[in-house]
Amino acid sequence: MIYPQMTDIATRVWNHTFKLDPIFRSILDTDIYKLLMLQTIWKENRDVPVTFSLINRTRSVRLAEEIDREELIAQLDHARTIQLTHREYVWLSGNTFYGKERLFTEDFLRWFRDYRLPEYQLRVEDGQYVIDFSGTWADVTMWEIPVLTIISELRSRTALQSVGRFELDVLYARAKAKMWEKVVRLKSLPELRIADFGTRRRHSYLWQRWCNAAMKEGLGDAFIGSSNVLLAMELDLDAIGTNAHELPMVQATSAQSDEELLKSPYKVLEAWQRTYDGNLLIVLPDTYGTTTFLKNAPDWVADWSGFRIDSKDPILGGEELIEWWKSKGKNPQDKLLIFSDGLRVETIEEVYKRFVGRCRLSFGWGTHLTNDFRDCAPRMNEQLRAISLVCKVTMANDKPTVKLSDNFEKATGPQDEIERYKKLFGTQDIGRIDVEV
């Protein structure tokens, strides 16, 4: 195995300056699903007017009181200067993704080569930063990951400003040991397939990089890659990802009737399969409730490769999908289930034991991989605790967007619109579960 050159993270944190460690350092420091979605958006709906907004679901954490405004603006402004480099362009053009060469078309890459993040609007309300990104969908969508990583890492940097050099050494030594203990536990699952999905709420870029390198060594072939495109390029990993809720949320705003609204999640899938096939045909069914989605789904949806279970109890969601596939005459053992919501090692072990051998099984491990510093520095547990931070599309086609989710604690949109969607789509098997990350 060729080992990547690893940074002494504690030393870098102690010595870091803005020029040495800007938080957003490459346009590819994003999740692959953003690029996959961007290509379909650019092809089919690039000029739809949208607004994305930063939403802190952990309201007890007052971000504007923790993070310096000028430092935040400096990082956001720096992100707007970043463009695709020649090396990155060549890699995207020539790399194989999901077994396919030239997954990204030459026309799209020529456009993306000149792309820069657009302007933003920032204000403070009730101790929270309100950051909005408005413009055409193709221009605005890429802000999601940079703003989340910038906020998350600025919180980490602020928490560690008062920490001494030796305490930093101890903190990161404890975090590394904790992470490695998780790897050892997962190594005992012989048919495990797991990827890093932890970009959005990571502790820092350098820490995510360390975690990926550790997973690569510790788990071998069981570690199937990273959603982070830059890390995939740097560490010779597969870039792994699917799609996100923004696609059906925007599609819904173009509906002219209740009937069109009910059919809108499937129009998204029709558009997706005009560009992608094979293992990229993964359904994310929970935007307006998984049970309703499956009840109304056209038969051809069962031909897709698999589903990603995001906000539903993973055991209940997995069993529901297996029974649905059987009802459609499909063999679940030929289908892929991806679990990705707030996964802890204990959850991965439980889900693995429940479904291994019954279907193809994969895990996208997020915040508890890349931002779990609980008890590594007990006096700073709260400051280093990961929070539930998202950047969602909130307006499209001059209408408010709505997400119901399988967990009403994750619902977004104006309350009157949420109630309208609930009445139309129904609330069967949608619950309320406390959201940690």
Short mmCIF file of N, CA and C in Angstrom, two decimals, residues 285 290-291 294 307-326 332-333 335-340 350-352 354-356 358-363 406:
data_model
loop_
_atom_site.label_atom_id
_atom_site.label_comp_id
_atom_site.label_asym_id
_atom_site.label_seq_id
_atom_site.Cartn_x
_atom_site.Cartn_y
_atom_site.Cartn_z
N PRO A 285 -36.23 8.17 -1.24
CA PRO A 285 -37.69 8.22 -1.30
C PRO A 285 -38.38 9.06 -0.24
N THR A 290 -41.52 8.04 2.84
CA THR A 290 -41.18 6.82 2.09
C THR A 290 -42.40 5.95 1.82
N THR A 291 -43.26 5.78 2.82
CA THR A 291 -44.41 4.89 2.64
C THR A 291 -45.32 5.38 1.52
N LEU A 294 -43.60 4.79 -1.93
CA LEU A 294 -43.68 3.41 -2.41
C LEU A 294 -45.10 3.06 -2.85
N PHE A 307 -32.10 1.75 -3.05
CA PHE A 307 -32.66 2.88 -2.32
C PHE A 307 -31.67 3.33 -1.24
N ARG A 308 -31.70 4.63 -0.95
CA ARG A 308 -30.97 5.15 0.21
C ARG A 308 -31.98 5.52 1.29
N ILE A 309 -31.84 4.89 2.45
CA ILE A 309 -32.72 5.17 3.58
C ILE A 309 -32.08 6.27 4.41
N ASP A 310 -32.74 7.41 4.46
CA ASP A 310 -32.10 8.57 5.07
C ASP A 310 -32.64 8.88 6.47
N SER A 311 -33.92 9.17 6.60
CA SER A 311 -34.41 9.70 7.88
C SER A 311 -35.37 8.77 8.60
N LYS A 312 -35.60 7.59 8.07
CA LYS A 312 -36.48 6.61 8.72
C LYS A 312 -35.65 5.70 9.62
N ASP A 313 -36.30 5.15 10.65
CA ASP A 313 -35.62 4.13 11.44
C ASP A 313 -35.05 3.09 10.48
N PRO A 314 -33.75 2.82 10.56
CA PRO A 314 -33.13 1.98 9.52
C PRO A 314 -33.69 0.56 9.46
N ILE A 315 -34.05 -0.01 10.59
CA ILE A 315 -34.61 -1.36 10.58
C ILE A 315 -35.99 -1.36 9.93
N LEU A 316 -36.84 -0.42 10.35
CA LEU A 316 -38.17 -0.34 9.75
C LEU A 316 -38.09 -0.02 8.26
N GLY A 317 -37.21 0.91 7.90
CA GLY A 317 -37.07 1.29 6.50
C GLY A 317 -36.57 0.14 5.64
N GLY A 318 -35.58 -0.59 6.14
CA GLY A 318 -35.04 -1.71 5.39
C GLY A 318 -36.07 -2.81 5.18
N GLU A 319 -36.81 -3.13 6.23
CA GLU A 319 -37.83 -4.18 6.10
C GLU A 319 -38.93 -3.75 5.13
N GLU A 320 -39.30 -2.45 5.17
CA GLU A 320 -40.33 -1.95 4.27
C GLU A 320 -39.88 -2.07 2.81
N LEU A 321 -38.64 -1.75 2.54
CA LEU A 321 -38.14 -1.83 1.17
C LEU A 321 -38.06 -3.28 0.68
N ILE A 322 -37.62 -4.17 1.54
CA ILE A 322 -37.52 -5.58 1.14
C ILE A 322 -38.90 -6.14 0.81
N GLU A 323 -39.91 -5.83 1.62
CA GLU A 323 -41.26 -6.30 1.32
C GLU A 323 -41.80 -5.66 0.05
N TRP A 324 -41.48 -4.40 -0.19
CA TRP A 324 -41.94 -3.73 -1.41
C TRP A 324 -41.33 -4.36 -2.65
N TRP A 325 -40.02 -4.63 -2.60
CA TRP A 325 -39.39 -5.30 -3.74
C TRP A 325 -40.04 -6.65 -4.01
N LYS A 326 -40.31 -7.41 -2.96
CA LYS A 326 -40.95 -8.71 -3.13
C LYS A 326 -42.31 -8.56 -3.78
N PRO A 332 -34.83 -9.20 -3.52
CA PRO A 332 -34.09 -8.20 -2.73
C PRO A 332 -32.58 -8.43 -2.72
N GLN A 333 -32.15 -9.66 -2.90
CA GLN A 333 -30.71 -9.94 -2.89
C GLN A 333 -29.99 -9.31 -4.08
N LYS A 335 -30.77 -6.22 -4.99
CA LYS A 335 -30.96 -4.79 -4.79
C LYS A 335 -30.02 -4.26 -3.70
N LEU A 336 -29.76 -2.95 -3.78
CA LEU A 336 -28.84 -2.29 -2.86
C LEU A 336 -29.61 -1.40 -1.89
N LEU A 337 -29.34 -1.55 -0.60
CA LEU A 337 -29.84 -0.64 0.43
C LEU A 337 -28.65 0.13 1.00
N ILE A 338 -28.76 1.47 0.98
CA ILE A 338 -27.73 2.33 1.54
C ILE A 338 -28.30 3.02 2.77
N PHE A 339 -27.61 2.90 3.89
CA PHE A 339 -28.03 3.54 5.14
C PHE A 339 -27.06 4.68 5.43
N SER A 340 -27.62 5.87 5.81
CA SER A 340 -26.71 7.02 5.87
C SER A 340 -27.09 8.08 6.91
N GLU A 350 -25.86 -3.19 14.17
CA GLU A 350 -27.22 -3.70 14.27
C GLU A 350 -27.85 -3.88 12.89
N VAL A 351 -27.72 -2.87 12.04
CA VAL A 351 -28.31 -2.93 10.71
C VAL A 351 -27.62 -4.02 9.87
N TYR A 352 -26.32 -4.10 9.97
CA TYR A 352 -25.57 -5.12 9.24
C TYR A 352 -26.07 -6.52 9.59
N ARG A 354 -28.87 -7.40 10.77
CA ARG A 354 -30.26 -7.60 10.38
C ARG A 354 -30.41 -7.91 8.89
N PHE A 355 -29.59 -7.26 8.06
CA PHE A 355 -29.84 -7.33 6.61
C PHE A 355 -28.77 -8.03 5.80
N VAL A 356 -27.62 -8.36 6.38
CA VAL A 356 -26.57 -9.00 5.60
C VAL A 356 -27.08 -10.31 5.02
N ARG A 358 -29.47 -10.62 2.96
CA ARG A 358 -30.86 -10.46 2.48
C ARG A 358 -30.94 -9.47 1.33
N CYS A 359 -29.92 -8.62 1.18
CA CYS A 359 -29.85 -7.66 0.08
C CYS A 359 -28.39 -7.21 -0.02
N ARG A 360 -28.07 -6.47 -1.05
CA ARG A 360 -26.76 -5.83 -1.10
C ARG A 360 -26.82 -4.67 -0.12
N LEU A 361 -25.76 -4.49 0.63
CA LEU A 361 -25.80 -3.60 1.78
C LEU A 361 -24.63 -2.64 1.77
N SER A 362 -24.90 -1.36 2.03
CA SER A 362 -23.83 -0.37 2.07
C SER A 362 -24.17 0.70 3.09
N PHE A 363 -23.13 1.34 3.64
CA PHE A 363 -23.31 2.38 4.64
C PHE A 363 -22.56 3.64 4.22
N ASP A 406 -39.14 11.56 6.58
CA ASP A 406 -39.75 10.51 7.40
C ASP A 406 -39.70 10.87 8.88
#
